[in-house]
XYZ file of C-alpha atoms in Angstrom:
652
model
C -118.322 146.958 17.016
C -117.076 143.600 15.939
C -115.812 142.405 12.701
C -115.739 138.931 11.117
C -115.489 137.377 7.907
C -117.819 134.286 7.119
C -118.025 132.225 3.855
C -121.537 131.552 2.422
C -121.835 129.929 -1.043
C -118.222 130.732 -1.732
C -118.585 134.511 -0.827
C -116.487 135.945 1.716
C -118.750 138.236 3.657
C -117.726 141.042 5.881
C -119.985 140.905 9.157
C -120.099 143.644 11.546
C -121.671 143.041 14.937
C -123.086 146.050 16.854
C -126.066 147.183 18.958
C -127.893 149.152 16.327
C -127.884 149.824 12.780
C -129.668 152.916 11.246
C -130.430 152.297 7.449
C -130.688 155.633 5.587
C -129.080 158.900 5.694
C -131.888 161.407 5.446
C -133.216 163.668 8.141
C -135.036 160.963 10.254
C -131.888 158.429 9.891
C -129.360 161.119 10.737
C -131.312 162.276 13.682
C -131.859 158.648 14.909
C -128.156 157.986 14.941
C -127.358 161.418 16.634
C -130.084 160.862 19.273
C -128.900 157.403 19.978
C -125.416 158.611 20.693
C -126.757 161.461 22.940
C -128.756 158.851 24.832
C -125.606 156.702 25.397
C -126.080 154.102 22.771
C -122.484 154.431 20.871
C -122.307 150.813 19.460
C -124.019 152.058 16.392
C -123.486 152.799 12.569
C -125.350 154.377 9.671
C -125.580 152.325 6.495
C -126.475 154.207 3.331
C -126.361 153.771 -0.470
C -125.038 157.337 -0.877
C -124.570 159.855 1.818
C -125.978 162.785 -0.427
C -128.722 160.983 -1.958
C -132.368 160.603 -0.720
C -135.395 162.800 -0.389
C -134.652 165.004 2.438
C -131.434 166.220 1.066
C -132.686 166.683 -2.644
C -136.388 167.680 -2.223
C -138.460 170.791 -1.600
C -141.048 173.140 -3.086
C -141.669 176.808 -3.364
C -141.751 177.298 0.527
C -141.172 173.818 1.956
C -143.180 173.581 5.400
C -142.251 172.260 8.819
C -145.272 171.615 11.169
C -145.291 171.900 14.858
C -147.212 173.271 17.805
C -147.955 177.167 17.670
C -145.208 178.861 19.774
C -145.868 182.614 19.002
C -148.485 185.121 19.165
C -151.772 185.152 20.976
C -153.651 182.321 19.283
C -154.281 179.386 21.704
C -152.937 176.015 21.019
C -152.399 172.689 22.888
C -150.674 169.282 22.387
C -154.187 167.822 22.438
C -155.534 170.271 19.871
C -152.582 169.534 17.537
C -153.181 165.681 18.185
C -156.726 166.139 17.354
C -155.864 167.940 14.017
C -153.678 165.006 13.026
C -156.147 162.427 14.194
C -158.781 164.094 12.142
C -156.934 163.149 8.997
C -158.653 159.756 9.197
C -157.146 156.318 9.818
C -154.721 157.761 12.276
C -153.788 156.232 15.701
C -154.505 158.807 18.431
C -151.552 157.837 20.531
C -149.242 158.327 17.763
C -150.873 161.637 16.924
C -150.522 162.800 20.536
C -146.769 161.854 20.692
C -146.055 163.825 17.407
C -147.734 166.849 18.911
C -146.096 166.393 22.236
C -142.539 166.074 20.875
C -142.942 168.701 18.014
C -141.638 171.575 20.040
C -138.653 169.551 21.416
C -137.632 168.475 17.898
C -138.156 171.775 16.315
C -135.998 173.572 18.889
C -133.365 171.101 18.665
C -133.111 171.821 14.810
C -133.049 175.546 15.640
C -130.132 175.022 18.013
C -128.325 172.852 15.393
C -128.589 175.931 12.851
C -131.475 175.423 10.842
C -132.485 179.058 9.919
C -136.123 178.991 10.891
C -137.415 182.603 10.966
C -137.975 184.364 14.456
C -138.918 187.996 15.306
C -137.181 190.279 17.472
C -138.558 188.565 20.507
C -137.400 185.120 19.582
C -141.001 183.904 18.467
C -140.868 181.349 15.781
C -143.917 182.839 13.837
C -146.040 180.590 11.807
C -148.801 180.493 9.043
C -151.504 178.257 7.944
C -150.789 175.404 5.640
C -153.179 172.827 4.223
C -155.570 171.033 6.805
C -154.133 173.331 9.472
C -156.788 175.152 11.716
C -153.878 177.201 13.511
C -150.555 178.711 12.350
C -148.448 175.943 13.117
C -146.428 175.976 9.748
C -143.170 177.484 9.598
C -140.346 177.366 6.823
C -136.586 177.929 6.227
C -137.281 178.246 2.578
C -137.458 176.157 -0.400
C -134.900 173.855 0.798
C -136.095 173.329 4.436
C -135.378 169.492 4.537
C -131.928 169.998 2.888
C -130.979 172.404 5.617
C -132.270 169.993 8.165
C -130.279 167.236 6.828
C -127.000 169.228 6.544
C -127.296 170.268 10.047
C -128.043 166.784 11.307
C -125.313 165.421 9.245
C -122.811 167.881 10.921
C -124.045 166.749 14.249
C -123.449 163.049 13.363
C -119.847 163.943 12.179
C -119.322 165.795 15.511
C -120.028 162.600 17.457
C -117.841 160.507 15.248
C -120.558 158.156 14.328
C -119.539 155.331 11.933
C -120.945 155.757 8.407
C -120.990 152.935 5.915
C -121.245 154.457 2.423
C -122.310 152.772 -0.911
C -123.983 149.766 0.826
C -127.396 148.850 -0.596
C -129.630 146.971 1.811
C -130.902 144.066 -0.071
C -132.490 141.826 2.699
C -134.029 142.352 6.058
C -132.897 139.419 8.028
C -135.364 138.110 10.800
C -136.092 134.848 12.954
C -139.259 134.165 15.058
C -140.508 137.614 14.912
C -137.337 139.274 16.025
C -134.611 141.261 13.970
C -131.261 139.505 13.193
C -129.712 142.191 10.939
C -129.438 143.143 7.205
C -127.642 142.066 4.272
C -126.307 144.727 1.823
C -124.763 144.810 -1.593
C -121.390 146.645 -1.816
C -121.862 149.400 -4.652
C -118.173 149.637 -5.321
C -115.634 146.807 -5.839
C -118.078 144.617 -7.981
C -115.793 144.321 -10.947
C -115.100 140.424 -11.124
C -117.483 139.209 -8.192
C -120.290 140.677 -6.215
C -119.269 141.853 -2.812
C -121.686 141.751 0.127
C -121.551 142.976 3.717
C -123.796 141.752 6.519
C -124.777 143.532 9.808
C -125.638 141.483 12.837
C -127.374 143.700 15.398
C -129.933 143.808 18.090
C -131.710 146.781 16.656
C -132.401 148.193 13.184
C -133.897 151.552 12.632
C -135.135 151.706 9.131
C -135.226 155.127 7.605
C -135.220 154.255 3.872
C -137.902 156.719 2.889
C -141.138 156.137 0.827
C -141.125 153.326 -1.763
C -140.652 155.914 -4.669
C -139.274 153.318 -7.085
C -142.636 151.882 -7.652
C -143.830 154.854 -9.724
C -142.706 156.151 -12.842
C -144.486 159.613 -12.521
C -142.780 160.742 -9.378
C -141.507 163.784 -7.911
C -139.233 161.830 -5.579
C -135.556 162.666 -6.392
C -133.463 160.422 -8.410
C -131.476 158.161 -5.946
C -134.624 157.698 -3.724
C -136.003 154.252 -4.398
C -137.179 152.913 -0.836
C -136.699 149.341 0.312
C -140.187 148.620 1.736
C -140.530 145.400 -0.306
C -137.852 143.420 1.438
C -139.192 144.629 4.789
C -142.620 143.159 3.878
C -140.951 139.960 2.622
C -139.289 139.608 6.118
C -142.744 139.762 7.674
C -142.847 143.481 8.636
C -146.411 144.827 8.793
C -147.719 147.392 6.623
C -150.361 149.858 7.468
C -152.690 152.348 5.221
C -150.614 151.555 2.015
C -153.603 152.789 -0.084
C -152.924 156.262 1.196
C -150.578 158.530 -0.742
C -150.277 162.151 -1.852
C -150.169 163.022 -5.669
C -149.703 166.397 -7.167
C -148.446 168.336 -10.052
C -144.664 168.406 -10.387
C -142.029 169.129 -12.972
C -140.304 166.086 -14.540
C -136.816 167.502 -15.055
C -135.917 168.461 -12.463
C -138.386 166.764 -10.050
C -139.907 169.548 -7.925
C -143.207 170.317 -6.669
C -144.957 173.157 -8.605
C -147.097 174.124 -5.614
C -147.698 177.539 -3.932
C -146.465 180.610 -5.877
C -145.922 178.546 -9.022
C -149.545 178.306 -9.495
C -150.593 181.611 -7.875
C -148.896 183.534 -10.593
C -151.219 181.954 -13.139
C -149.037 180.169 -15.604
C -150.480 178.950 -18.853
C -151.155 175.090 -19.051
C -150.366 173.855 -22.548
C -150.081 170.327 -24.107
C -148.115 169.158 -27.132
C -147.455 165.869 -28.950
C -144.522 163.803 -28.158
C -142.237 165.928 -30.244
C -143.253 169.186 -28.509
C -145.383 170.246 -31.429
C -149.102 171.071 -31.880
C -149.490 173.378 -28.786
C -152.773 173.383 -27.166
C -154.068 175.279 -24.121
C -156.278 172.461 -23.079
C -157.743 173.832 -19.762
C -160.028 176.083 -21.597
C -161.856 173.137 -23.179
C -163.160 172.427 -19.821
C -163.674 175.699 -17.864
C -166.668 177.972 -18.782
C -164.669 181.242 -18.877
C -161.014 182.477 -18.205
C -161.974 183.648 -14.772
C -162.919 180.215 -13.544
C -159.953 178.825 -15.136
C -157.515 181.164 -13.698
C -159.257 180.983 -10.108
C -158.757 177.310 -10.161
C -155.212 177.573 -11.218
C -154.605 179.996 -8.344
C -156.232 177.774 -5.771
C -154.132 174.863 -7.066
C -151.176 176.639 -5.327
C -152.336 176.073 -1.904
C -154.713 173.181 -2.532
C -151.680 171.527 -4.177
C -152.031 167.717 -3.432
C -154.700 166.099 -5.519
C -157.866 165.828 -3.339
C -160.774 163.746 -4.781
C -163.095 166.133 -2.731
C -162.067 168.990 -4.942
C -162.642 167.385 -8.428
C -166.233 168.404 -8.756
C -166.332 172.237 -8.590
C -162.835 172.487 -7.249
C -159.202 172.984 -8.331
C -158.359 169.210 -8.324
C -160.012 168.863 -11.765
C -156.877 170.545 -13.104
C -155.031 167.349 -11.836
C -157.379 165.176 -13.685
C -157.096 167.093 -16.982
C -153.355 166.875 -16.685
C -153.789 163.024 -16.134
C -156.180 162.870 -19.200
C -153.576 164.700 -21.521
C -150.466 162.553 -20.498
C -151.852 159.095 -19.529
C -154.660 158.695 -21.901
C -153.830 161.121 -24.976
C -150.129 160.311 -24.605
C -149.164 164.033 -24.785
C -146.873 166.093 -22.771
C -148.011 168.992 -20.410
C -146.024 172.228 -19.810
C -146.455 175.317 -17.569
C -145.683 178.592 -19.627
C -144.578 181.443 -17.497
C -143.711 183.576 -20.419
C -147.117 184.442 -21.356
C -150.613 184.886 -19.604
C -153.411 182.433 -19.990
C -154.998 182.650 -23.587
C -151.919 184.802 -24.521
C -153.940 187.895 -23.400
C -153.625 190.785 -21.009
C -155.254 189.449 -17.814
C -158.483 190.903 -16.338
C -157.616 190.196 -12.741
C -161.146 191.391 -11.746
C -162.371 188.068 -13.420
C -160.762 186.056 -10.440
C -162.812 185.393 -7.324
C -162.360 187.661 -4.238
C -159.797 185.511 -2.471
C -157.328 185.320 -5.424
C -157.790 188.915 -6.503
C -157.123 190.319 -2.869
C -154.177 187.796 -2.515
C -152.405 189.009 -5.563
C -153.581 192.699 -4.809
C -151.874 192.554 -1.311
C -148.879 191.032 -2.901
C -148.665 193.873 -5.475
C -148.642 191.315 -8.332
C -151.627 192.559 -10.417
C -149.405 193.206 -13.500
C -147.333 191.489 -16.190
C -146.694 188.040 -17.142
C -146.432 184.882 -14.865
C -142.674 185.062 -14.822
C -142.845 188.726 -13.799
C -145.209 188.046 -11.064
C -142.987 185.190 -9.908
C -139.906 187.183 -9.667
C -141.872 189.883 -7.734
C -143.638 187.411 -5.319
C -140.958 184.737 -4.769
C -137.714 185.393 -6.597
C -135.998 182.158 -4.951
C -138.814 179.842 -6.632
C -137.516 181.254 -10.120
C -133.876 181.027 -9.193
C -134.245 177.384 -8.050
C -135.076 176.173 -11.805
C -132.583 178.684 -12.941
C -129.918 176.872 -11.101
C -130.959 173.667 -12.717
C -130.660 175.052 -16.271
C -134.260 176.326 -16.797
C -135.082 179.685 -17.375
C -138.888 180.140 -16.677
C -138.724 183.618 -18.472
C -137.700 181.695 -21.739
C -138.898 178.222 -21.705
C -141.822 176.144 -20.596
C -141.725 173.578 -17.818
C -142.788 169.933 -18.274
C -145.164 168.457 -15.518
C -147.156 165.544 -14.798
C -149.217 164.207 -11.818
C -146.687 162.700 -9.677
C -146.492 160.512 -6.670
C -145.195 162.807 -3.886
C -145.432 161.039 -0.518
C -146.662 158.022 1.206
C -148.980 158.631 4.184
C -149.051 154.764 4.784
C -145.951 152.435 5.150
C -144.606 150.141 7.938
C -146.875 149.849 10.916
C -145.408 151.162 14.261
C -146.431 151.606 17.566
C -145.957 154.828 19.838
C -142.244 153.941 20.044
C -141.891 153.596 16.305
C -141.156 149.741 16.794
C -142.865 147.458 14.150
C -144.391 143.957 14.706
C -140.826 142.637 14.474
C -138.991 142.905 17.747
C -135.980 145.296 17.462
C -137.144 146.594 13.923
C -138.074 150.283 14.118
C -139.214 152.442 11.128
C -138.739 156.187 11.250
C -139.533 158.927 8.585
C -141.773 158.518 5.526
C -141.168 154.632 5.525
C -143.292 154.611 8.828
C -147.114 154.730 8.671
C -147.928 157.509 10.975
C -150.248 159.563 8.828
C -153.694 158.936 7.450
C -155.921 159.781 4.524
C -155.173 163.538 4.998
C -152.250 165.230 6.879
C -151.210 168.907 7.431
C -148.524 170.160 5.087
C -145.164 169.842 6.729
C -146.303 167.396 9.313
C -144.090 164.653 7.660
C -140.809 166.524 8.608
C -142.075 166.739 12.147
C -142.913 163.133 12.194
C -139.484 161.935 11.060
C -137.817 163.816 13.784
C -140.231 162.667 16.553
C -140.178 159.097 15.310
C -136.420 158.820 15.348
C -136.289 160.400 18.618
C -138.745 157.991 20.200
C -137.075 155.092 18.614
C -133.686 156.041 20.267
C -135.259 156.608 23.506
C -136.882 153.170 23.560
C -133.413 151.484 22.569
C -131.508 153.477 25.072
C -133.898 152.347 27.848
C -134.829 148.887 26.858
C -132.682 147.372 24.247
C -128.983 148.025 25.137
C -126.487 145.207 25.047
C -124.817 142.976 22.459
C -126.334 141.254 19.295
C -126.332 137.573 18.649
C -123.031 135.496 18.788
C -121.700 135.517 15.162
C -122.210 131.741 14.914
C -125.759 132.021 16.032
C -126.347 134.757 13.481
C -124.930 132.846 10.683
C -126.839 129.883 11.617
C -130.068 131.561 11.638
C -129.556 134.059 8.680
C -127.580 131.706 6.162
C -130.573 130.389 4.467
C -131.943 133.954 3.526
C -128.524 135.264 2.865
C -127.820 132.294 0.567
C -130.971 132.978 -1.380
C -129.850 136.560 -2.121
C -126.333 135.463 -2.942
C -127.401 132.979 -5.510
C -129.473 135.601 -7.530
C -126.471 137.046 -9.564
C -125.445 133.718 -11.053
C -129.115 132.977 -12.058
C -129.657 136.214 -13.755
C -126.470 136.770 -15.476
C -126.861 136.430 -19.189
C -125.521 137.419 -22.766
C -128.284 139.865 -22.874
C -130.118 142.398 -20.432
C -134.032 143.117 -20.016
C -133.599 144.901 -16.663
C -134.112 148.410 -18.094
C -137.260 147.334 -20.092
C -138.663 145.413 -16.996
C -138.032 148.307 -14.507
C -139.670 150.954 -16.802
C -142.674 148.603 -17.631
C -143.162 148.074 -13.860
C -143.005 151.753 -12.971
C -145.253 152.902 -15.882
C -147.770 150.274 -15.078
C -148.031 151.271 -11.442
C -148.390 154.937 -12.479
C -151.257 154.236 -14.670
C -153.080 151.627 -12.412
C -152.105 152.252 -8.843
C -151.676 155.808 -8.367
C -154.319 158.812 -8.271
C -156.766 157.186 -10.562
C -157.609 153.535 -9.578
C -159.883 150.877 -11.395
C -160.499 147.553 -9.607
C -160.327 145.434 -12.910
C -156.922 147.122 -13.894
C -155.593 146.745 -10.416
C -156.409 142.979 -10.386
C -154.808 142.315 -13.754
C -151.729 144.117 -12.778
C -151.712 142.342 -9.513
C -151.572 138.889 -11.239
C -148.849 140.027 -13.505
C -146.699 141.192 -10.805
C -147.264 138.098 -8.499
C -146.068 136.024 -11.703
C -143.034 138.215 -12.016
C -142.034 137.614 -8.546
C -142.453 133.994 -8.718
C -140.384 133.615 -11.957
C -137.986 136.393 -11.035
C -134.706 134.309 -11.424
C -135.646 133.123 -15.002
C -137.450 136.286 -15.963
C -134.615 138.833 -15.232
C -131.557 138.915 -17.326
C -128.415 141.136 -16.731
C -125.288 141.074 -18.835
C -122.979 142.951 -16.417
C -122.300 143.081 -12.603
C -122.997 146.882 -12.696
C -126.606 146.042 -13.186
C -126.947 143.955 -10.003
C -128.024 147.180 -7.866
C -130.779 147.561 -10.345
C -131.731 143.865 -10.221
C -132.072 143.924 -6.335
C -133.964 147.148 -6.541
C -136.455 145.672 -9.083
C -136.946 142.680 -6.855
C -137.848 145.183 -3.947
C -140.050 147.245 -6.301
C -142.010 144.292 -7.365
C -142.585 143.067 -3.849
C -143.685 146.634 -2.802
C -146.086 146.889 -5.721
C -147.588 143.533 -4.950
C -148.444 144.428 -1.416
C -149.623 147.977 -2.160
C -151.824 146.799 -5.252
C -153.122 143.885 -2.981
C -154.060 146.563 -0.267
C -155.857 148.693 -2.986
C -157.787 145.709 -4.062
C -158.608 144.626 -0.561
C -159.755 148.287 0.108
C -162.193 148.084 -2.767
C -163.355 144.587 -1.715
C -164.152 146.004 1.756
C -166.445 148.552 0.018
C -163.962 151.548 0.118
C -164.719 154.408 -2.154
C -162.677 157.512 -3.366
C -160.890 159.479 -0.593
C -157.794 161.397 -0.012
C -155.643 161.471 -3.075
C -157.228 158.593 -4.846
C -160.150 158.550 -7.225
C -161.531 154.938 -7.437
C -163.539 154.252 -10.618
C -167.069 153.422 -9.870
C -169.630 152.654 -12.834
C -172.398 153.963 -10.606
C -170.646 157.076 -9.284
C -170.962 160.812 -10.553
C -168.875 162.207 -13.360
C -167.246 165.625 -12.925
C -168.219 166.370 -16.480
C -170.060 164.507 -19.266
C -167.069 165.211 -21.574
C -164.644 163.233 -19.474
C -164.219 159.587 -20.016
C -166.469 157.120 -17.759
C -163.409 156.039 -15.892
C -163.727 159.237 -13.886
C -167.058 158.321 -12.287
C -166.619 157.971 -8.686
C -168.284 158.095 -5.179
C -166.918 159.859 -2.213
C -166.010 157.879 0.809
C -167.247 160.780 3.095
C -165.270 159.552 6.018
C -166.940 156.068 6.195
C -163.686 154.131 7.009
C -161.893 156.964 8.942
C -162.261 154.985 12.217
C -160.554 151.827 10.780
C -156.924 151.100 9.862
C -155.943 148.447 7.246
C -153.030 146.433 8.098
C -151.313 143.875 6.011
C -148.749 140.938 6.341
C -147.203 139.189 3.324
C -147.031 135.203 4.154
C -146.016 132.501 1.835
C -146.683 134.827 -1.167
C -150.029 136.206 -0.381
C -151.245 139.170 1.712
C -153.249 138.696 4.993
C -155.380 141.780 6.054
C -156.639 142.998 9.302
C -159.079 145.901 9.849
C -158.922 147.458 13.266
C -160.396 150.360 15.093
C -158.121 153.432 15.398
C -156.572 153.987 18.786
C -158.287 157.086 20.232
C -156.317 159.904 21.617
C -155.150 159.042 25.197
C -156.653 161.266 27.934
C -154.577 159.917 30.955
C -154.467 161.580 34.300
C -151.917 164.431 33.981
C -152.091 165.581 37.666
C -148.420 166.706 38.164
C -147.975 164.998 41.561
C -149.301 161.680 40.447
C -147.110 161.763 37.355
C -144.010 162.917 39.190
C -144.519 160.026 41.939
C -144.959 157.317 39.231
C -141.829 158.648 37.426
C -139.699 158.778 40.427
C -140.789 155.342 41.614
C -139.979 153.194 38.683
C -139.394 155.872 35.820
C -141.295 153.200 33.564
C -142.775 155.172 30.662
C -142.161 152.498 28.111
């Protein structure tokens, strides 16, 4: 690593030159750095806004899942079978699906060896269970905080290797030239009392592990401190893929946490109130024909947690729609009440369907109130909220239909390299999933992708970055644009909070689980105008607001590209699929009592064999629709593979 100081527009900027920078300190980023070091790439560093922030370290659920190949019991499984499961999610490249299947065991066992306490039986088998969209028993869990435990173990591994960590740096620009990476520019989050401070990194490779673009939504289960940085990557020419595909689900607002699994299976009451918490109403009974149907759907919501448009008519996802109507249309607040049974009556469990009844019967939970059943079935799920100051035995839990995971993101190849040479994307920011994905597959994808990127860099992209003078010459214009922003937006007043909240709320209403073409187009025009007039529109009156100003810039660009992708999908004839309901006046309405905006037509897999890709050029989005890559079926005769590997070792 080399250090220089260069002056641009009157700012003395620290410039660090090295082979590879990893942006982000979640499970994928930490694994990327540790793997690079193990593979012999030591001229590296991690750049992060806050070492303890981010989704991996601060997210979870009642039983957070990790997805991998079955390695226990007598049930047959294979890497091709797992690849087929991932591929069947729709809009997934088969080569990436195969890689995620192949490396799943290698990456999982590494986590076990690092100390992540995945459960094993007396024979050493890592037993599994079925998760959503999973035909086998490939899922496992280390509890509600699986990703946190992973991050802590990987962080300790990074520390043991003495890998340099630059903390309190916010990436504000991805620097590229002629389709190649130059480096990144960061705002220093400390030491900006009299004048902003900036740090640049001149590097041959960037591994981008910034997580999903959580900042674009108001209703979000992403932890505070997770915003993403996809917009500035798109601005630099990085290609996006499957940006229309998200997961949305019911989650508590404070704290942000998925209310999946046991939280639903214990059958809490759903109540709504006015803004002041008054005028309580158990609104689900306005829709369901009887309490048995209502309770059965609440139970199913536990393991059918993500909103799925296929389960709106006659299924549990109607609950998501009813919550959306209460909060987004009626402007009310929705709560889960665990202190009393639905309708405030003793439950007749025999009114449940057979599956729900037998599950609760086997769990020994055919008794009491929801919180009593929760304490019996999953005490850690109760204790999680208690540790955050919420006693579910005494108070209700406020929820909303929230953005939870982006299945799309930055387009990558089978080595997790983007269309920009030397720019790799790993973790949630990388688009390796499609319309549907098995629960827990994201944790596997992050470990596999970061391993692959490190392998490729070690084999093909060693060596020094550009000369410092060449770096400054090629990057100075883009750096100068970002340095000039503070002086343009500094004012006696501030509107950054209002603009931020308006942008997030608008996206949650228009570009989340319920989408309408006219509303998307209207918001798209507004966002484009805000980006064009950003310097004159935005006002901040203190340097402490600059981090939020740069984040808002990234958020608006992200929103523009994501909304453009949704609009393009509609123009191509795309219909409702996955976790998105697209309003269609000619479609079917789940119930005559619902507003017409909930009329929709199911896609039924029409576009599963196509992938939408997008590049931002000159302020507008250009789209490519291409066929998915099929799952490779190469000759795997051992002698042939071994000979080829011995002779040239070229697997890249």
